Short mmCIF file of C-alpha atoms in Angstrom, two decimals:
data_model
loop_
_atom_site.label_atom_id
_atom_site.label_comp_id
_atom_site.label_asym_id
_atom_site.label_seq_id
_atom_site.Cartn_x
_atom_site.Cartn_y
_atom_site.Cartn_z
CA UNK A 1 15.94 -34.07 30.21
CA UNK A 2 15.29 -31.94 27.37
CA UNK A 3 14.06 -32.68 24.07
CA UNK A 4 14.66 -31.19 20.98
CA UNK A 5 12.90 -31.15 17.87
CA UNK A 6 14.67 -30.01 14.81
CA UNK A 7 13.28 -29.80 10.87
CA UNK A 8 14.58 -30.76 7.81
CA UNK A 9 15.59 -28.23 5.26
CA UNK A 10 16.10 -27.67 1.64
CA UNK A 11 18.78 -24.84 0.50
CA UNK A 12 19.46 -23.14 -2.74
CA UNK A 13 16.19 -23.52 -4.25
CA UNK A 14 17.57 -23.28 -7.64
CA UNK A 15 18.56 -19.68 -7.90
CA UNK A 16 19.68 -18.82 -4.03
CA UNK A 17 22.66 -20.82 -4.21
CA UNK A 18 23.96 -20.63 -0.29
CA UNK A 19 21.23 -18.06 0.51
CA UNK A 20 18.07 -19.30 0.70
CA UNK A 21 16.98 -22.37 2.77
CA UNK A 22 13.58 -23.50 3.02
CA UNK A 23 12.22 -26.06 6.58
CA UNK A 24 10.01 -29.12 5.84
CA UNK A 25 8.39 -30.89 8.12
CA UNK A 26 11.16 -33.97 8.45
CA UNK A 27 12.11 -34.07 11.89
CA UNK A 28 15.02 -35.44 13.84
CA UNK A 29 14.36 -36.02 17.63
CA UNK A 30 17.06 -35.47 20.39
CA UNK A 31 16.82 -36.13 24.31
CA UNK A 32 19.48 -35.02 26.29
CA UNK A 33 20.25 -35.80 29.93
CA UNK A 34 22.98 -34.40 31.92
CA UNK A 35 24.94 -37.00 33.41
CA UNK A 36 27.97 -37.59 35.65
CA UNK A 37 30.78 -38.00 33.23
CA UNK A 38 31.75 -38.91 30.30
CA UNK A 39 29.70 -38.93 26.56
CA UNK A 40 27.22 -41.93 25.39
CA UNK A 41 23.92 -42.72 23.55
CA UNK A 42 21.29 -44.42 20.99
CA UNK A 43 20.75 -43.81 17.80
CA UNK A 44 17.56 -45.29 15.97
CA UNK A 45 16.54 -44.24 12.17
CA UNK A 46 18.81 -42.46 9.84
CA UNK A 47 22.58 -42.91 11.14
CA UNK A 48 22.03 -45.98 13.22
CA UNK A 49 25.20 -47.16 12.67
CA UNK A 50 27.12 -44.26 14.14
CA UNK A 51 28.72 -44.21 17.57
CA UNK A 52 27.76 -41.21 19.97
CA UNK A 53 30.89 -40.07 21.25
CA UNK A 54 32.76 -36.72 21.18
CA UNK A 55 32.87 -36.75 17.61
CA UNK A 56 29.38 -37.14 17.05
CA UNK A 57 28.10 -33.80 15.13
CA UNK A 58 25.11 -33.13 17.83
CA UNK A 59 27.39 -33.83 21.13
CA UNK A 60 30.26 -31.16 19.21
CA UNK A 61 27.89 -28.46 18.51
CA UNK A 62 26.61 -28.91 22.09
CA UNK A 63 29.68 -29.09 24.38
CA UNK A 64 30.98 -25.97 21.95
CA UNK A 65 27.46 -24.29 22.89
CA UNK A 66 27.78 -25.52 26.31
CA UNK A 67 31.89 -23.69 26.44
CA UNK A 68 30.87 -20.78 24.99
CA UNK A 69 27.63 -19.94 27.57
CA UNK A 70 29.66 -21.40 30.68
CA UNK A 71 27.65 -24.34 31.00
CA UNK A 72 28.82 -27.08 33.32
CA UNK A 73 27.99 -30.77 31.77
CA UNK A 74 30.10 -33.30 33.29
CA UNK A 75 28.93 -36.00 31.24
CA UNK A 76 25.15 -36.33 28.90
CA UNK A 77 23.19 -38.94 27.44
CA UNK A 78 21.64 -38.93 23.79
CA UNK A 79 18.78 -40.39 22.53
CA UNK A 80 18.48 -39.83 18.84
CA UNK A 81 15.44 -40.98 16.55
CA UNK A 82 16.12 -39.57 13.07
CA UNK A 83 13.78 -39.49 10.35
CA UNK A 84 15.89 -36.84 8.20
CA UNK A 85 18.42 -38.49 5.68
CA UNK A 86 21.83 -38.41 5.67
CA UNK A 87 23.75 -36.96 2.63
CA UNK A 88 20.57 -36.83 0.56
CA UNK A 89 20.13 -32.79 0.41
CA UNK A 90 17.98 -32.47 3.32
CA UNK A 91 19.97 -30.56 6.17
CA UNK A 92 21.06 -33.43 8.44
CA UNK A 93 23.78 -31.88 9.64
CA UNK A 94 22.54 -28.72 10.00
CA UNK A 95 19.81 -30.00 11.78
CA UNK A 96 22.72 -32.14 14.15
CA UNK A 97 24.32 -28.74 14.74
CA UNK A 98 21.26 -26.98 15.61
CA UNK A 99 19.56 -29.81 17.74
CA UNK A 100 23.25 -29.43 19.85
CA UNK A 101 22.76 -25.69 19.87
CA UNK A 102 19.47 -25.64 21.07
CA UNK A 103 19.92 -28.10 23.72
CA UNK A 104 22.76 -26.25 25.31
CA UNK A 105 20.61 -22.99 25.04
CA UNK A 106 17.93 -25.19 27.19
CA UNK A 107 20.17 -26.50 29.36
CA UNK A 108 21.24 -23.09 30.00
CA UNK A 109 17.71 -21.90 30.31
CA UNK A 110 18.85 -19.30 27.36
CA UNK A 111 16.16 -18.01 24.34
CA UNK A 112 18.09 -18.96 21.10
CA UNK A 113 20.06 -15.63 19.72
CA UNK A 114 21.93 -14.15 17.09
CA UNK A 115 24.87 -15.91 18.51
CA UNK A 116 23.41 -18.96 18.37
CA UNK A 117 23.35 -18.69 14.46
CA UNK A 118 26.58 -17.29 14.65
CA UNK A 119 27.89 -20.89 15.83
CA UNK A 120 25.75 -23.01 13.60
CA UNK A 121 26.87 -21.31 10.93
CA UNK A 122 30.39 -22.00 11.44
CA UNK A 123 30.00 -25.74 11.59
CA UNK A 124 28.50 -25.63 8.03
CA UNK A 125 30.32 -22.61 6.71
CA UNK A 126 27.04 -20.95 5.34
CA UNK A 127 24.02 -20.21 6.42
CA UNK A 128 21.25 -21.26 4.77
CA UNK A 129 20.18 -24.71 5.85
CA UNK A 130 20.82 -23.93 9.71
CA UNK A 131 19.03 -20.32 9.58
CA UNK A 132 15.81 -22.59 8.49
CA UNK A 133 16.37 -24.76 10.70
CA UNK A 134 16.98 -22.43 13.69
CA UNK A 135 13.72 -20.45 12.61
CA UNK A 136 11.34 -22.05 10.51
CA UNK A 137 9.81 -21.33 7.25
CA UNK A 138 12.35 -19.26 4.70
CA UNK A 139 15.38 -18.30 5.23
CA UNK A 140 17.43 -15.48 3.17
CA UNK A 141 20.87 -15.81 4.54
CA UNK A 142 24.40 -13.68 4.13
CA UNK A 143 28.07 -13.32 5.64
CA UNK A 144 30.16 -10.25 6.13
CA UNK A 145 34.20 -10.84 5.82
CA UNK A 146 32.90 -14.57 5.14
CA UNK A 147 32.29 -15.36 8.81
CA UNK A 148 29.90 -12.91 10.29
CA UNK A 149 26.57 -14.58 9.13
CA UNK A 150 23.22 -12.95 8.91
CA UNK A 151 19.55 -14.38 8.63
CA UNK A 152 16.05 -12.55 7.82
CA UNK A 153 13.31 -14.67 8.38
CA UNK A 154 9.86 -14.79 5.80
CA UNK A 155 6.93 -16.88 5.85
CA UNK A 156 6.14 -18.70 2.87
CA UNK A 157 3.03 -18.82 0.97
CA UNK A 158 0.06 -20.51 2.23
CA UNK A 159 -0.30 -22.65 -0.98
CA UNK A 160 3.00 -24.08 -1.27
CA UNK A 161 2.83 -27.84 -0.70
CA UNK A 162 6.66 -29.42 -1.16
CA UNK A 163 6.81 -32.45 -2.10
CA UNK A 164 10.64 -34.12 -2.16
CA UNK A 165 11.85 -37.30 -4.04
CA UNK A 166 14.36 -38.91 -2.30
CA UNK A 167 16.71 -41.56 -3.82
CA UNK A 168 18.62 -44.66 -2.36
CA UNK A 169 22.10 -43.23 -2.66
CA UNK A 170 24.06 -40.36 -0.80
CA UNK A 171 25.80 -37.63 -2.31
CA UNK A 172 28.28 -36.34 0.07
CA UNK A 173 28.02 -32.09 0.17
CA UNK A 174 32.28 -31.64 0.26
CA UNK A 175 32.19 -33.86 -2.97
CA UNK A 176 29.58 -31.86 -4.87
CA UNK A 177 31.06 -28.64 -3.66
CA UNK A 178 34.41 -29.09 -5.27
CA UNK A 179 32.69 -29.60 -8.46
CA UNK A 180 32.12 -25.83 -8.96
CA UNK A 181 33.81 -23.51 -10.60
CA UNK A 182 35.95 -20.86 -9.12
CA UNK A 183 34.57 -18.24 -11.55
CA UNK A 184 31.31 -18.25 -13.79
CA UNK A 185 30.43 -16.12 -16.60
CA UNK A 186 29.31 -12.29 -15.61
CA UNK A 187 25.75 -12.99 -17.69
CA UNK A 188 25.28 -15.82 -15.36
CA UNK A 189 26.06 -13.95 -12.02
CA UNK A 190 23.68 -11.35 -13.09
CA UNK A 191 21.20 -13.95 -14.01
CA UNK A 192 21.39 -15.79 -10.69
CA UNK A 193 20.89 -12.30 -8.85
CA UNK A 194 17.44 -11.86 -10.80
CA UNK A 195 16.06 -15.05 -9.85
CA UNK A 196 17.25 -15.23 -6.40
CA UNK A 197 15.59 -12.06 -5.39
CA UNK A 198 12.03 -13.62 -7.80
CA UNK A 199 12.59 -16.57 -5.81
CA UNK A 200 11.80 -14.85 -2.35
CA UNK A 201 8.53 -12.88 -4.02
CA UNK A 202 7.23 -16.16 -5.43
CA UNK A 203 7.78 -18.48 -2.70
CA UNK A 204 6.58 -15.85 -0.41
CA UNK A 205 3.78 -13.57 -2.23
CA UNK A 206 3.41 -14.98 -5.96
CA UNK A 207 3.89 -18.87 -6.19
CA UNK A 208 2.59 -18.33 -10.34
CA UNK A 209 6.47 -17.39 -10.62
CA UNK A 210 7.95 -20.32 -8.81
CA UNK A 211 9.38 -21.94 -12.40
CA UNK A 212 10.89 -18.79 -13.51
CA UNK A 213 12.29 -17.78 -10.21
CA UNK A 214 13.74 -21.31 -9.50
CA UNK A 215 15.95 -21.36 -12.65
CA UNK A 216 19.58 -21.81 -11.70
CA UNK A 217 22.96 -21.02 -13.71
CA UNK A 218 25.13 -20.90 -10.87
CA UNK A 219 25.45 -24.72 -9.14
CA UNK A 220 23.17 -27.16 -10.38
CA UNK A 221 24.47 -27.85 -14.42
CA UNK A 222 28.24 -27.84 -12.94
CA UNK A 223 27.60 -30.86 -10.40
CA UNK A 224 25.05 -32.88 -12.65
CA UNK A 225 27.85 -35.50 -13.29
CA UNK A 226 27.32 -36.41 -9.32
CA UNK A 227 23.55 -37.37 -9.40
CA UNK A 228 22.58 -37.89 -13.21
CA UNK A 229 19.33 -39.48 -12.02
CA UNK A 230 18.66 -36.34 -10.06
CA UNK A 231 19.06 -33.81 -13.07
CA UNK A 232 16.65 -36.40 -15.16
CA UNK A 233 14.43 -35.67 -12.64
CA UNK A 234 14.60 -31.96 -12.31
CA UNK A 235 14.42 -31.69 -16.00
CA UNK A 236 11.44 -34.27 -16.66
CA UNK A 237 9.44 -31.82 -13.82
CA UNK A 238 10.29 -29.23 -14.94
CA UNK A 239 9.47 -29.85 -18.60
CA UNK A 240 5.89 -30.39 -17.01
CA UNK A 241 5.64 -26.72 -15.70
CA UNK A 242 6.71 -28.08 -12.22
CA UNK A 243 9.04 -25.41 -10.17
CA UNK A 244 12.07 -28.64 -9.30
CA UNK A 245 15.80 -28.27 -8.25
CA UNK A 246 18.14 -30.19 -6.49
CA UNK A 247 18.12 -29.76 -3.02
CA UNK A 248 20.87 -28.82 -1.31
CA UNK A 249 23.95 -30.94 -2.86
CA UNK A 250 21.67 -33.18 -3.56
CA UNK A 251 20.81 -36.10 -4.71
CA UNK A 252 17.21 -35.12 -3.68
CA UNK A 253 14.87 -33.68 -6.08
CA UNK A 254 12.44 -30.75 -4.13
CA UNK A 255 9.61 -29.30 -6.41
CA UNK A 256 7.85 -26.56 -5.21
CA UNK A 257 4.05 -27.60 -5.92
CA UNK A 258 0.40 -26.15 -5.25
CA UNK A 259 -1.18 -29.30 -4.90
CA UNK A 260 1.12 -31.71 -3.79
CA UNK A 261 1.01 -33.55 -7.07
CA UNK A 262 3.37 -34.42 -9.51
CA UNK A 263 2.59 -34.93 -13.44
CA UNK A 264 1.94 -38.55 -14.22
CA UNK A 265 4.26 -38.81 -17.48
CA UNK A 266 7.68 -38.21 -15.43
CA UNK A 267 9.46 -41.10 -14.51
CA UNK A 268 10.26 -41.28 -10.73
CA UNK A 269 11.87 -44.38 -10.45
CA UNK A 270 14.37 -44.84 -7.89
CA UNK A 271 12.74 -42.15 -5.81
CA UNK A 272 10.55 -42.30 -3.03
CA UNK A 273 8.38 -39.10 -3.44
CA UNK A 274 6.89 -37.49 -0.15
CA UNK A 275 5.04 -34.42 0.32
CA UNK A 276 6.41 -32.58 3.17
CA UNK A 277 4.54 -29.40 4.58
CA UNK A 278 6.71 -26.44 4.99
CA UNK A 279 8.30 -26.03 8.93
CA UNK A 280 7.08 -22.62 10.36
CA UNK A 281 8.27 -23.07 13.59
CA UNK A 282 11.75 -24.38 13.60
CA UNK A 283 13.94 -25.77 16.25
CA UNK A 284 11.34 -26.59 19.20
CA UNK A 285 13.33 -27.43 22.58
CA UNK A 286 11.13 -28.77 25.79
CA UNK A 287 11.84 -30.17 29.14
CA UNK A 288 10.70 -34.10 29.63
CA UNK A 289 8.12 -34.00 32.23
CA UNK A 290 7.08 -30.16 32.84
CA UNK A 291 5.35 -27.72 30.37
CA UNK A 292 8.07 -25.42 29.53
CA UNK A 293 9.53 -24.94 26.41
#
């Protein structure tokens, strides 16, 4: 059997609109066991009402993975516990896709590979959240002719202590996403360039700049009408000198914090706030009963 481990990620960050993607320690856990024939499973946690099948995001990404690397699975078995939310902002179904990648890299006794981003990216159709969640800590991700992706890797600051507030309601991404324009103003491209690159030097080098580099003109004003409450909350942070954007397509709030605090006077409610350390490690795969990994 082999278990995978798979973080939670936030993406965009404010200014890296589908480029930068940041793991938390959330984690979803996935055993998989070859089996004779045929596709079934648990799920307990977040999605416990879904039916593992062939549909099922994980058991796609890993009979694709499984196709493309030759791998012979008559049948497997899942066994999901999920603690990362679905359609809150977090990466759940980047982290599905991955957790199915990385399994059928196990199963094939393969190291993960540029490949293997390759094919997560092209469930999601960027980037970002699965690069993070393939490899840990920050990820700056591209594409080339809009389907050849790229990642680079960088390890965040020491200081940085995330903390995420997390509402009741889902926001689903394909909604949010066709909320945005097809074409913003040239000021506001070049503004969003600025940032972006000051968001990778303060999350990685100079956290001081975290407010500045996290300001956003390119996504976040455009989709406010989805998650109100959110944008309340982004603004009432950040009013307070606290570095907060919506993560992902939200409705989560992620503010990028030194202490792990947030300022007393901002109204939270409807949230449940957690502080999350960052994931440094990503994906983690391991077979049930032996000491590999």
């Amino acid at each position: 059997m082999i278990r995978v481990t798979v973080p939670a990620t936030t993406a965009n960050l404010g200014s890296g609109f589908d480029a930068l993607g940041l793991a938390l320690a959330l984690y979803d856990v996935v055993d998989v066991t070859v089996t004779g024939e045929g596709v079934k499973g648990t799920i307990t946690g977040e999605g416990a009402d879904l039916l593992v099948d062939e549909n099922h995001l994980v058991v796609r990404a890993l009979l694709e993975t499984a196709r493309r690397l030759e791998l012979d699975l008559p049948g497997v078995e899942l066994a999901c516990v999920n603690a990362i939310p679905h359609a809150r902002g977090l990466g759940s179904s980047a982290a599905a896709v991955v957790a199915g990648i990385a399994a059928g890299y196990a199963l094939a006794d393969r190291t993960l590979d540029s490949d293997a981003l390759q094919l997560a990216a092209s469930f999601e159709g960027h980037a970002d959240n699965v690069a993070a969640s393939l490899h840990g800590g920050l990820a700056l991700a591209w594409s080339e002719a809009g389907s050849a992706y790229h990642a680079v890797r960088f390890e965040p600051h020491a200081a940085l202590r995330p903390v995420v507030l997390i509402p009741a309601g889902q926001s689903p991404t394909a909604h949010t996403r066709g909320l945005l324009p097809a074409a913003v103003p040239h000021v506001d491209a070049a503004f969003a360039a600025g940032r972006c690159a000051l968001a990778v030097h303060a999350l990685t080098t100079w956290p001081a700049l975290l407010l500045t580099a996290t300001e956003d003109r390119l996504h976040q004003d455009y989709r406010a009408q989805a998650w109100p409450e959110t944008m309340r909350v982004v603004r009432g942070l950040r009013e307070n000198g606290v570095a907060a954007t919506v993560s992902g397509a939200g409705p989560t709030v992620f503010a990028a914090t030194l202490d792990g605090r947030l300022p007393a006077g901002v109204d939270t409610a409807g949230f449940t706030v957690r502080e999350l350390a960052v994931d440094r490690e990503g994906v983690r795969t391991e077979r049930i009963g032996t000491n590999s990994r």
